Coordinates of C-alpha atoms and ligand atoms in Angstrom, one line a residue:
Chain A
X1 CA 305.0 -49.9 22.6
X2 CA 304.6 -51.4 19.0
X3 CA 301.5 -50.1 16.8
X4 CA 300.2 -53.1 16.4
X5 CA 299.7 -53.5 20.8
X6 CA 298.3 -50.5 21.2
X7 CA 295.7 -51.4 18.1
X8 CA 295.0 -54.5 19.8
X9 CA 294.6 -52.6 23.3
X10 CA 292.1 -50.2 21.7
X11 CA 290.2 -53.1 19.5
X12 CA 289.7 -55.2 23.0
X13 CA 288.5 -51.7 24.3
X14 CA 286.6 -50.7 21.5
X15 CA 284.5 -54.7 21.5
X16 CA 283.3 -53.6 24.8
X17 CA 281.7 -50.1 23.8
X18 CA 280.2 -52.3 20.6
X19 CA 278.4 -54.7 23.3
X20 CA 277.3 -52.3 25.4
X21 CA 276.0 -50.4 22.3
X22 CA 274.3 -53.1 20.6
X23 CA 272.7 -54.5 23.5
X24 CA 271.4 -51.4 24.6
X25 CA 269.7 -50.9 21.4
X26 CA 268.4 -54.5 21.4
X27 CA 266.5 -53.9 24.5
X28 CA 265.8 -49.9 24.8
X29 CA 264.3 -49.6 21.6
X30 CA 261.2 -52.7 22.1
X31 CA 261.2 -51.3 25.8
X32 CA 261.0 -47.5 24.8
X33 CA 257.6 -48.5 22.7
X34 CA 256.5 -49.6 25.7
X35 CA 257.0 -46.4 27.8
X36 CA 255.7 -44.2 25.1
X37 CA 252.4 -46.8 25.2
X38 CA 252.0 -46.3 28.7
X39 CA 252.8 -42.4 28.4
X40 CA 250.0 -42.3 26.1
X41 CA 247.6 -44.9 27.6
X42 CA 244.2 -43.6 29.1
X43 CA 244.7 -45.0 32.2
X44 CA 245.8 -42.5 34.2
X45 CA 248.4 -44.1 37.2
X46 CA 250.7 -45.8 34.2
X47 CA 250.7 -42.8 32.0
X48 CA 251.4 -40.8 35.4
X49 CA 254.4 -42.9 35.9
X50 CA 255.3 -43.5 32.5
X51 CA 255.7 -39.9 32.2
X52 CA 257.9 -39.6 35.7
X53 CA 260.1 -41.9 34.9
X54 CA 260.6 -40.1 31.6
X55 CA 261.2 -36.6 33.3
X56 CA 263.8 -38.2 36.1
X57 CA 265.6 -40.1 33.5
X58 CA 265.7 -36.9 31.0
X59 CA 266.6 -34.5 34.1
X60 CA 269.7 -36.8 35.3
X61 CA 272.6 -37.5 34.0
X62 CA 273.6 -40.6 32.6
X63 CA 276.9 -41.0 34.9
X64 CA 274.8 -40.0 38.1
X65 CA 272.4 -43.3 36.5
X66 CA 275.4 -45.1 36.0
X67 CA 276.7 -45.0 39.7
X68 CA 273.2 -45.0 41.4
X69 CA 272.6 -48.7 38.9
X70 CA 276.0 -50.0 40.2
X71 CA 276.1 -49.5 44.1
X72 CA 272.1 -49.2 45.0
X73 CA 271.5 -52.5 45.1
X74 CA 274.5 -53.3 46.9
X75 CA 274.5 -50.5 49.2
X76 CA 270.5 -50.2 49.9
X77 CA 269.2 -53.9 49.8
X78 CA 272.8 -55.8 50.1
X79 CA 272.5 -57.4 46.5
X80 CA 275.8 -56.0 44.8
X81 CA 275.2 -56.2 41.4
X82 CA 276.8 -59.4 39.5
X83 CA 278.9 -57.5 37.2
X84 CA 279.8 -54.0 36.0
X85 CA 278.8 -54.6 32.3
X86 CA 275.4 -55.6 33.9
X87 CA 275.3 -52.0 35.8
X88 CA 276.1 -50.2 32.5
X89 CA 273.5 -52.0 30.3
X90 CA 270.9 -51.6 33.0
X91 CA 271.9 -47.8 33.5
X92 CA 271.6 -47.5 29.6
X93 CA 268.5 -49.5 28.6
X94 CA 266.9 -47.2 31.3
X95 CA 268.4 -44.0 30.1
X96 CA 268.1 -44.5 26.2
X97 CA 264.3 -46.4 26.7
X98 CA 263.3 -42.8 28.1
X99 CA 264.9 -41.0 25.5
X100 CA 263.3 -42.8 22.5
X101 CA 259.6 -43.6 24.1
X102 CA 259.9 -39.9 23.7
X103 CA 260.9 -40.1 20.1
X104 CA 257.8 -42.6 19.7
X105 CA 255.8 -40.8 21.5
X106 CA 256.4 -37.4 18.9
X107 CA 255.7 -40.5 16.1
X108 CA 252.9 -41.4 17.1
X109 CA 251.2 -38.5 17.9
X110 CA 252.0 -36.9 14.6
X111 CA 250.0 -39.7 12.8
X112 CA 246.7 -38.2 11.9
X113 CA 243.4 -39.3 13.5
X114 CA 241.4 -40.0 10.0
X115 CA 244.6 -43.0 9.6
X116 CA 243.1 -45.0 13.2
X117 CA 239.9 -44.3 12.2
X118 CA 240.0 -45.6 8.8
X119 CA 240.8 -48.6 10.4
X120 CA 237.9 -48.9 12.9
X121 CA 235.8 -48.5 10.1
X122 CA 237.4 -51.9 8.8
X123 CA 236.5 -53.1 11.6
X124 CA 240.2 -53.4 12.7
X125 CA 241.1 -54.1 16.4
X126 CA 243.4 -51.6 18.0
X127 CA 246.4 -53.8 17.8
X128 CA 246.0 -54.7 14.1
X129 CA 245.3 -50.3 13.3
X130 CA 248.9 -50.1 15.4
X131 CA 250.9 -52.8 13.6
X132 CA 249.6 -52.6 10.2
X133 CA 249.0 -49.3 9.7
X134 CA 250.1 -46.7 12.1
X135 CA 253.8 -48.3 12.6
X136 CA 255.2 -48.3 9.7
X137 CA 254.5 -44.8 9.4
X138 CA 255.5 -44.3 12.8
X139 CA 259.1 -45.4 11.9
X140 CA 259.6 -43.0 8.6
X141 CA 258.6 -40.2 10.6
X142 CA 261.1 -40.6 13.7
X143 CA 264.2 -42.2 11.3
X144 CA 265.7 -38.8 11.6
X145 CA 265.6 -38.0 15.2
X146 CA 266.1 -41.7 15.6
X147 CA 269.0 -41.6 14.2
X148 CA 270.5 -39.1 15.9
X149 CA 270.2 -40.7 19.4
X150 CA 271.7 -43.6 18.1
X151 CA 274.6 -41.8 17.3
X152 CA 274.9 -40.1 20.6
X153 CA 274.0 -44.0 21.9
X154 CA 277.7 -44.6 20.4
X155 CA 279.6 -42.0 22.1
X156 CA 278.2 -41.8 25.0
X157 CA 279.4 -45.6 25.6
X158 CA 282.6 -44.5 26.6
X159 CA 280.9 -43.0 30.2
X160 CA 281.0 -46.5 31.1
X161 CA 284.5 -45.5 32.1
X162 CA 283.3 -44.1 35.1
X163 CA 282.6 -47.6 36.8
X164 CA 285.7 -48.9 35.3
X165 CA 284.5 -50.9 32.2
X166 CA 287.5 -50.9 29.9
X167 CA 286.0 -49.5 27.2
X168 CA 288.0 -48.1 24.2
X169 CA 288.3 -44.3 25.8
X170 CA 289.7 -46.0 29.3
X171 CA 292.9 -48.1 27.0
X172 CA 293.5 -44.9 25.5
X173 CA 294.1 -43.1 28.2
X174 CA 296.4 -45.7 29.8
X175 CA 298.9 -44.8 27.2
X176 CA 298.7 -42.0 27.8
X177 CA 299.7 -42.1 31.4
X178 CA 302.6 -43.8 30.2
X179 CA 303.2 -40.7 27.5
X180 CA 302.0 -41.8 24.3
X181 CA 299.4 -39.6 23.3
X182 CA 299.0 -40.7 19.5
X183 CA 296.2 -43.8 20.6
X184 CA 294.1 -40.8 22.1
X185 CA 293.8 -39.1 18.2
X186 CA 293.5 -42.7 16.9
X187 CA 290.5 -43.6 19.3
X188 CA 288.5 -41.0 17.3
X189 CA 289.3 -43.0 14.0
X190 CA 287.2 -46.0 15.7
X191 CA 284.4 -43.6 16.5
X192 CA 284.4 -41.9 12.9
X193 CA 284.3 -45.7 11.0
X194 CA 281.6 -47.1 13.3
X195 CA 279.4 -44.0 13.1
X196 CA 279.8 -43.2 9.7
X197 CA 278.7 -46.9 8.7
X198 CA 275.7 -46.0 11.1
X199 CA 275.1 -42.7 8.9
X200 CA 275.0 -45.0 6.3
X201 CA 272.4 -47.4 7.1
X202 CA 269.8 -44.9 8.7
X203 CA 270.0 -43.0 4.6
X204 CA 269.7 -46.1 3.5
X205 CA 266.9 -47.2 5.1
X206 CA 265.1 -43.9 4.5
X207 CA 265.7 -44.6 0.8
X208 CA 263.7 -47.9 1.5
X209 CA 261.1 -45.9 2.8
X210 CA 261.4 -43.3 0.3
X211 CA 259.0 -45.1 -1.9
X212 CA 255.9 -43.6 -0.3
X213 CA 255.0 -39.7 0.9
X214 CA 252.4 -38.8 3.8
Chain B
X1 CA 210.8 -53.7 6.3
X2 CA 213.6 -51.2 6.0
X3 CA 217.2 -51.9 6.1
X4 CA 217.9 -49.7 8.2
X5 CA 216.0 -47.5 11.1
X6 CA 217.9 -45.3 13.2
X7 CA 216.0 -43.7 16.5
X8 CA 216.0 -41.2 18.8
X9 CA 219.8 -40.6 18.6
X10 CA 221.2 -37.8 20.8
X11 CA 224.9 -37.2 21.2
X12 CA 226.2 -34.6 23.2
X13 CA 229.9 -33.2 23.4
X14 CA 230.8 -31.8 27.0
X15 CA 227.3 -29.7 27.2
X16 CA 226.5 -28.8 23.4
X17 CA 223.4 -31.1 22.5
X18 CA 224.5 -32.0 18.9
X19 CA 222.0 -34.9 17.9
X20 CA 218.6 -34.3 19.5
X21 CA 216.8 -37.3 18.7
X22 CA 217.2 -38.2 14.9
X23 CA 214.6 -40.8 13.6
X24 CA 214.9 -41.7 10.1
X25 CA 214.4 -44.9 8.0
X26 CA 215.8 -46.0 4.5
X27 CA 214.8 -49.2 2.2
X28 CA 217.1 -51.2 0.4
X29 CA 218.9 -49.7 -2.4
X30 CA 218.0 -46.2 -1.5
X31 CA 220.2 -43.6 -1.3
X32 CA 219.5 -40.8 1.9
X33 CA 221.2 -37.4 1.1
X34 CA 221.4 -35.5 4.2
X35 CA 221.8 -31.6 4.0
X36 CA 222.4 -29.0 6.3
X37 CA 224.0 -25.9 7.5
X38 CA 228.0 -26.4 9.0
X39 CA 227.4 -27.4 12.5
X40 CA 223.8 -28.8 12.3
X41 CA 225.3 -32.5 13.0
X42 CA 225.5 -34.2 9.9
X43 CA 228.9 -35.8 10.2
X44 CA 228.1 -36.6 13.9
X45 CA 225.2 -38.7 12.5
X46 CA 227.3 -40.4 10.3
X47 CA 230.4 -40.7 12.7
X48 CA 227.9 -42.6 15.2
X49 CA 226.0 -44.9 12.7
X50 CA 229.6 -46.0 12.4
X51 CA 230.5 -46.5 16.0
X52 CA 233.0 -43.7 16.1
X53 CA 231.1 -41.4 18.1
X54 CA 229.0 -43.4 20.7
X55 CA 225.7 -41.6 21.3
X56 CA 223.8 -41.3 24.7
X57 CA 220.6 -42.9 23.4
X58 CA 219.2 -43.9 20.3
X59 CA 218.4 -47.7 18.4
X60 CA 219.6 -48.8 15.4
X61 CA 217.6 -51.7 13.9
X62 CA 219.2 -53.2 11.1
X63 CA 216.6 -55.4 8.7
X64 CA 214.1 -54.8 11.6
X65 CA 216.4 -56.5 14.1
X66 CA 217.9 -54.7 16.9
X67 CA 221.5 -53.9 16.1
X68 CA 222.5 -51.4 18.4
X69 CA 220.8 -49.8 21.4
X70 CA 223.2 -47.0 22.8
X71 CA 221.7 -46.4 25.9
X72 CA 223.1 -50.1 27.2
X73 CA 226.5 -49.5 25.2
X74 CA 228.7 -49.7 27.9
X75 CA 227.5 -53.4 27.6
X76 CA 229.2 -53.7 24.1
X77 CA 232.2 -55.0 24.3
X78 CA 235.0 -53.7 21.7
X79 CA 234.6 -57.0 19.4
X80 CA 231.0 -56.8 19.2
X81 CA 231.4 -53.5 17.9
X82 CA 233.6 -54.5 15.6
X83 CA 231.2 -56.9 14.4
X84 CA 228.3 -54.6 14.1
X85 CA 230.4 -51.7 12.1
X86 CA 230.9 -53.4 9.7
X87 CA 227.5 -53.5 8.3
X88 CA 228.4 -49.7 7.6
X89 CA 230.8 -48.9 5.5
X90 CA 232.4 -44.8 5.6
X91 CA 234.4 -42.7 3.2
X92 CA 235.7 -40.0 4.4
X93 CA 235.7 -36.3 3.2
X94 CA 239.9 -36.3 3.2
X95 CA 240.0 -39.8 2.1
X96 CA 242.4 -41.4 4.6
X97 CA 244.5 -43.8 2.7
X98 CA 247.1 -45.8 3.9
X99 CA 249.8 -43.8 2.8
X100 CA 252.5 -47.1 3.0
X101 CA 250.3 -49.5 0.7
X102 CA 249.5 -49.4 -2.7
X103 CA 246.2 -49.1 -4.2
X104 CA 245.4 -52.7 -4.4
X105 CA 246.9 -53.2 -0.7
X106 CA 245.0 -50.4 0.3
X107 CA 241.8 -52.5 -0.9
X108 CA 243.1 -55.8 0.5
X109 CA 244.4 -55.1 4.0
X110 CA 241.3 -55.2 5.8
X111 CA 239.9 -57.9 3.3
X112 CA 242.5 -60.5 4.0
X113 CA 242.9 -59.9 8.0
X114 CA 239.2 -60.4 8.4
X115 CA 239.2 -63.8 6.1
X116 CA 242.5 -65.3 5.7
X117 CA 243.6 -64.3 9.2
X118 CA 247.3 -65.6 9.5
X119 CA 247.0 -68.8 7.3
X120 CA 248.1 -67.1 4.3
X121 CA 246.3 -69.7 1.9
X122 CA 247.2 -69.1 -1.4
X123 CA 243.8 -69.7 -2.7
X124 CA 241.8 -67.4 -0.7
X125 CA 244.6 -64.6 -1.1
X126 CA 244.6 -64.4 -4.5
X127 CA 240.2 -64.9 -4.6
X128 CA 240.7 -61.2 -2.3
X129 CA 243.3 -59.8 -4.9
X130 CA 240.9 -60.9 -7.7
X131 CA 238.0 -59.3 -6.4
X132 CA 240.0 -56.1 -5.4
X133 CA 240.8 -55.9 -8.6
X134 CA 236.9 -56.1 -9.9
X135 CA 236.8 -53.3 -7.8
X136 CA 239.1 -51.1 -8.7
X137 CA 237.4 -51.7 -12.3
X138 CA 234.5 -50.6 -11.0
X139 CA 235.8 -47.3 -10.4
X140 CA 237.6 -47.2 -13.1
X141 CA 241.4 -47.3 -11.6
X142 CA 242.3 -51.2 -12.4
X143 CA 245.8 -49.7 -13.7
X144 CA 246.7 -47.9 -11.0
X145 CA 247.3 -50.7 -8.9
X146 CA 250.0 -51.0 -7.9
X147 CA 250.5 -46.8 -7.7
X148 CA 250.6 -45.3 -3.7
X149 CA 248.2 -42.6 -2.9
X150 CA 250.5 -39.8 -2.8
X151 CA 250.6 -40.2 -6.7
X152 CA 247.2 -40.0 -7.6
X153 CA 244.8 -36.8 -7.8
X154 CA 242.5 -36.2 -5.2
X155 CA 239.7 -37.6 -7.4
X156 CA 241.6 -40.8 -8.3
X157 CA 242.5 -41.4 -4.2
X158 CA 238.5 -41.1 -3.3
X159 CA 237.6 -43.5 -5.7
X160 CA 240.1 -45.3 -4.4
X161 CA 238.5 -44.8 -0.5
X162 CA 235.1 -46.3 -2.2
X163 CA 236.7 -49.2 -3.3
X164 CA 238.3 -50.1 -0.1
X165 CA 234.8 -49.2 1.4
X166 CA 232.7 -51.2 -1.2
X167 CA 235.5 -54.5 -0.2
X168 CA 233.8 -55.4 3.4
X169 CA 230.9 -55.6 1.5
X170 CA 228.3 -53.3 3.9
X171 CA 224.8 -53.0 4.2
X172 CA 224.9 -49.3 3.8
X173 CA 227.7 -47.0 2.4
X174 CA 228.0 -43.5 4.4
X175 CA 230.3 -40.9 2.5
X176 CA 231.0 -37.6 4.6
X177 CA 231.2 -34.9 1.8
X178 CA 232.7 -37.4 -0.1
X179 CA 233.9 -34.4 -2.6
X180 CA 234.6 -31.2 -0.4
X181 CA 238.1 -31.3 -0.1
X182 CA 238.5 -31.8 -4.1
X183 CA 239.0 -29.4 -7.0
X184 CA 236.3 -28.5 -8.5
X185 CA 237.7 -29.8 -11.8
X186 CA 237.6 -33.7 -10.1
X187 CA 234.4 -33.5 -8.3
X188 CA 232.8 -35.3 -11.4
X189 CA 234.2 -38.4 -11.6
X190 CA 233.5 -39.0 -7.9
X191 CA 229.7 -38.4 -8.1
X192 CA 229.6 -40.2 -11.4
X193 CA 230.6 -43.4 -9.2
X194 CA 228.6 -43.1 -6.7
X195 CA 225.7 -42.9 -9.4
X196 CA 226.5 -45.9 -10.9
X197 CA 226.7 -47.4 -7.2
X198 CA 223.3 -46.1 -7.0
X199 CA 222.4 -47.8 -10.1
X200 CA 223.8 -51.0 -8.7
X201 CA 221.5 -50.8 -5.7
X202 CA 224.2 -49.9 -3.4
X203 CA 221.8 -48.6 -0.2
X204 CA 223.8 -44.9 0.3
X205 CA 223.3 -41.9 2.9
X206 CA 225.5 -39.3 1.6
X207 CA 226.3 -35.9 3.4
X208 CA 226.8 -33.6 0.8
X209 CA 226.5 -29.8 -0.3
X210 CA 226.7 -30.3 -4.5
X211 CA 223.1 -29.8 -4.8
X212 CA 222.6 -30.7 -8.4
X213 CA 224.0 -34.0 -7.5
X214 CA 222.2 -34.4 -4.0
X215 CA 218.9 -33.8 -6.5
X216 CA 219.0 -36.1 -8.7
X217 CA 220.7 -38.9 -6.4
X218 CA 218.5 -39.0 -3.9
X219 CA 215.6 -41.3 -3.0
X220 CA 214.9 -39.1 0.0
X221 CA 216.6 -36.1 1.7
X222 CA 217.0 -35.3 5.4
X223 CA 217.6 -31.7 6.2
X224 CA 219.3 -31.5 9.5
X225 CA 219.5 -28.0 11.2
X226 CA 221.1 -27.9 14.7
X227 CA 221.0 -31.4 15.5
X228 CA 217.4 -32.3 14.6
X229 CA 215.6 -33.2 11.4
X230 CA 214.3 -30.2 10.4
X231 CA 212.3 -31.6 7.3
X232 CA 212.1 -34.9 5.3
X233 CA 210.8 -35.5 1.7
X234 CA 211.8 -36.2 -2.1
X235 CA 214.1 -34.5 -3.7
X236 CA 211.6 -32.8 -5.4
X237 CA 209.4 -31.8 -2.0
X238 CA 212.7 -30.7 -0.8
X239 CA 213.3 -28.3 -3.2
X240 CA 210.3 -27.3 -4.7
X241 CA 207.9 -27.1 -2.0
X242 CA 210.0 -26.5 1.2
X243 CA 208.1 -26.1 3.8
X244 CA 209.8 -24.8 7.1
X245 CA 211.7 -21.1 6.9
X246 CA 215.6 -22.9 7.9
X247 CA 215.1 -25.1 4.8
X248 CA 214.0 -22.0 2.5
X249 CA 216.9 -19.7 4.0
X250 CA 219.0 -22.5 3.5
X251 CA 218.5 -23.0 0.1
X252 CA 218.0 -19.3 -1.0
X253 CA 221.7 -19.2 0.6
X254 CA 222.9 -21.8 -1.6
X255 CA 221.1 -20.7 -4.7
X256 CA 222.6 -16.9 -4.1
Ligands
ATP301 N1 234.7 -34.2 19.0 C1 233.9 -33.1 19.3 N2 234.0 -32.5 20.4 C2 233.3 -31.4 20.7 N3 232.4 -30.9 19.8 C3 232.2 -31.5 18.7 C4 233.0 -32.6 18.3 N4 232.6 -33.0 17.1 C5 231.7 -32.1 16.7 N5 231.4 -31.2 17.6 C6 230.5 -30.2 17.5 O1 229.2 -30.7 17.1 C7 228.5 -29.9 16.2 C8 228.2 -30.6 15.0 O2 229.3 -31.0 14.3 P1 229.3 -31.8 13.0 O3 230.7 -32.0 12.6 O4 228.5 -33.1 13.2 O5 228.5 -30.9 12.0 P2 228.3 -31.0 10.4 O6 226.9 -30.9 10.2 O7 229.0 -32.2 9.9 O8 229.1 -29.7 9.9 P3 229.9 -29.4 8.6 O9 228.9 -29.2 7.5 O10 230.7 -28.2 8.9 O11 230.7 -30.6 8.3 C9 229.4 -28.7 16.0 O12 229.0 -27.6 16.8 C10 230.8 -29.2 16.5 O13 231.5 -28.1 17.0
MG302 MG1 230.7 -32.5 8.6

């Protein structure tokens, strides 16, 4: 088994954790807003819910998500789902959307009433308070714990083993079946690049947003 | 005909009575200091003139036209109270910048999504940035521009909280202790724009406990004790002649 296979294995393997990864993001983070909104909201039977699905989600784990999003539908209403990347993103937009409405949620709440209220008296409507003033402040306060999840986001795309996606953790260990156990070690080396450019982008971001205190 | 009349305004929190029917009128160009012991409902007063708090009952009548009657305000919907807060304008004792803009932004935000709305004309945005700016000048912080509130003094960032006040242009300015949370050192340059506001005939009710300032400020004084107008007069019936015994311990406190 030549180097250069096995690098190719692992890259094929690797593509599918970045999909999973960046679509997850794409659609947890806009969707996570939108369960910390209704976790917040005044009316009481959506922040109820909002707040049970947060604590199931939370209290589970993600492989027990993982299995339940892939046979459920076949197994309870007869509608297998399509494909097993479908299950996976489904199981992970649900499971990270909890995770950071949460981290909104902290955001949010830590912005201090006097910042809405300045607004009102500028005769601002709620949405235009949210987006032009609370947000933005909303997102330097949670860049830190944001980033952090994001990070775990990445590893914890390798679980999507567990319904057989071939992600890069699965190649890896098909070597070493057939006992080559260097492509194990050099699956970390994927992991250490991708995150550390990660590490990278959230400090730089928080430089942007360096320019301002409060 | 007054600017403004306010009456019978009771608020209540849970059980505690905190505005008990407050009447009170003010002229154009006046400026109303309101006094009063911590807890007597001062900032309540001002927090429901400006549709933060919304009272049980109570009218407010706005050039002698009905602009508010609280005891139908379920019937307002949010926009029309959007509408009718902006005749008032507030500043607040801890300021309450916008932490992300700069100074000028800070003055502009609210100005250019009530005018220009999302056509970004070039014209109109840079008529707002122009008369920011006369602003700014006006309290004396033209340079400091383009700097964010956490890198001016306490002083500078109140003046700053006038001028984005002042920009909607309202009938009547409110300030809530517009210079407790200050250093004594900076209190000054505050009150001395406010005077000159006063000069311009800005129409000002000011909650404030700097009574040397509150003296020679006001047209007329309200003193408030536990969510009632306790007594009304000139500054100078206020504090020479005052005539019920909360006024008089209240001041002989102060003057300890
Ligand atoms: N949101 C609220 N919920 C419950 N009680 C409140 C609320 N806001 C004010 N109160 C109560 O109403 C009363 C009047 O408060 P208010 O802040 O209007 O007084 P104040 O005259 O401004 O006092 P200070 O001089 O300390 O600022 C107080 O007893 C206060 O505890
Ligand atoms: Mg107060």
């Amino acid at each position: 088994m030549s180097f250069m296979q096995v690098t190719e294995s692992l890259t094929a393997g690797f593509l599918e954790n970045c999909k999973l990864f960046t679509l997850t993001l794409l659609m947890a983070l806009p969707l996570g807003l939108l369960v910390a909104a209704g976790s917040m909201t005044r009316f009481r039977p959506i922040r109820w819910l909002s707040r049970m699905f947060v604590w199931v989600i939370r209290s589970t784990p993600l492989m027990l998500q993982l299995f339940v999003v892939l046979y459920a539908p076949g197994l309870l209403f007869g509608t297998p789902m399509k494909s097993r990347m479908t299950a996976a993103l489904l199981a992970f937009v649900i499971n990270y959307a909890a995770y950071f409405s949460e981290i909104y949620r902290g955001g949010i709440e830590g912005i201090p009433q006097g910042q809405y209220e300045a607004g009102q008296v500028l005769g601002l409507t709620r949405m235009q308070i949210f987006w032009k003033i609370i947000f933005m402040q909303v997102i330097k306060r949670i860049l830190p714990p944001m980033s952090n999840e994001v990070l775990t986001l990445v590893k914890d795309t390798s679980l999507a083993r567990v319904i057989a996606i071939s992600e890069l953790l699965m190649s890896a260990e098909r070597f070493a079946g057939k006992g080559l156990i260097w492509p194990l070690f050099f699956t970390g080396i994927y992991f250490l690049l991708f995150c550390g450019g990660l590490t990278l982008l959230f400090s730089y971001i928080e430089k942007k947003l360096d320019y301002y205190k409060g | 005909m007054s600017i403004l009349e306010v009456k019978n305004i009771n608020k209540t929190f849970g059980k505690t009575e905190v505005l008990k029917g407050i009447d009170f009128t003010i002229q154009k160009g006046e400026v109303l200091v309101i006094l009063g012991s911590s807890g007597s409902g001062k900032t309540t007063l001002l927090r429901s003139l400006n549709f933060l708090e919304t009272p049980e009952q109570g009218q407010i009548y706005l050039n002698d036209s009905l602009l508010a009657d609280f005891a139908d305000s379920a019937k307002m919907s949010d926009e029309q109270i959007r509408e009718k807060r902006l005749h008032f304008g507030l500043v607040f004792q801890s300021f309450h910048l916008f932490p992300q803009y700069s100074v000028l932004e800070n003055l502009t935000l609210a100005m250019k999504i009530h005018r220009d709305a999302k056509r970004k004309n070039k014209d109109i945005l840079a008529q707002i940035d122009a008369e920011a700016m006369m602003l700014l000048d006006r309290v004396g912080l033209a340079e400091k521009r383009d700097a964010y509130p956490f890198q001016l003094s306490g002083g500078q960032q109140q003046r700053v909280a006038i001028a984005r006040a002042l920009a909607l242009k309202p009938d009547i300015l409110c300030f809530d202790e517009p210079t407790s949370a200050l250093d004594p050192e900076l209190t000054g340059e505050v009150l001395k724009v406010i005077r000159e506001l006063k000069d311009s005939e800005t129409t000002m009710i000011i909650v404030t406990h700097e009574m040397h300032f509150a003296r020679h400020v006001a047209d007329k004084i309200l003193f408030m004790a536990d969510g009632v107008v306790e007594e009304e007069g000139t500054a100078e019936q206020i504090f020479e002649s005052p005539q019920s015994e909360k006024l008089k311990n209240f001041l002989s406190k102060i003057y300890d």
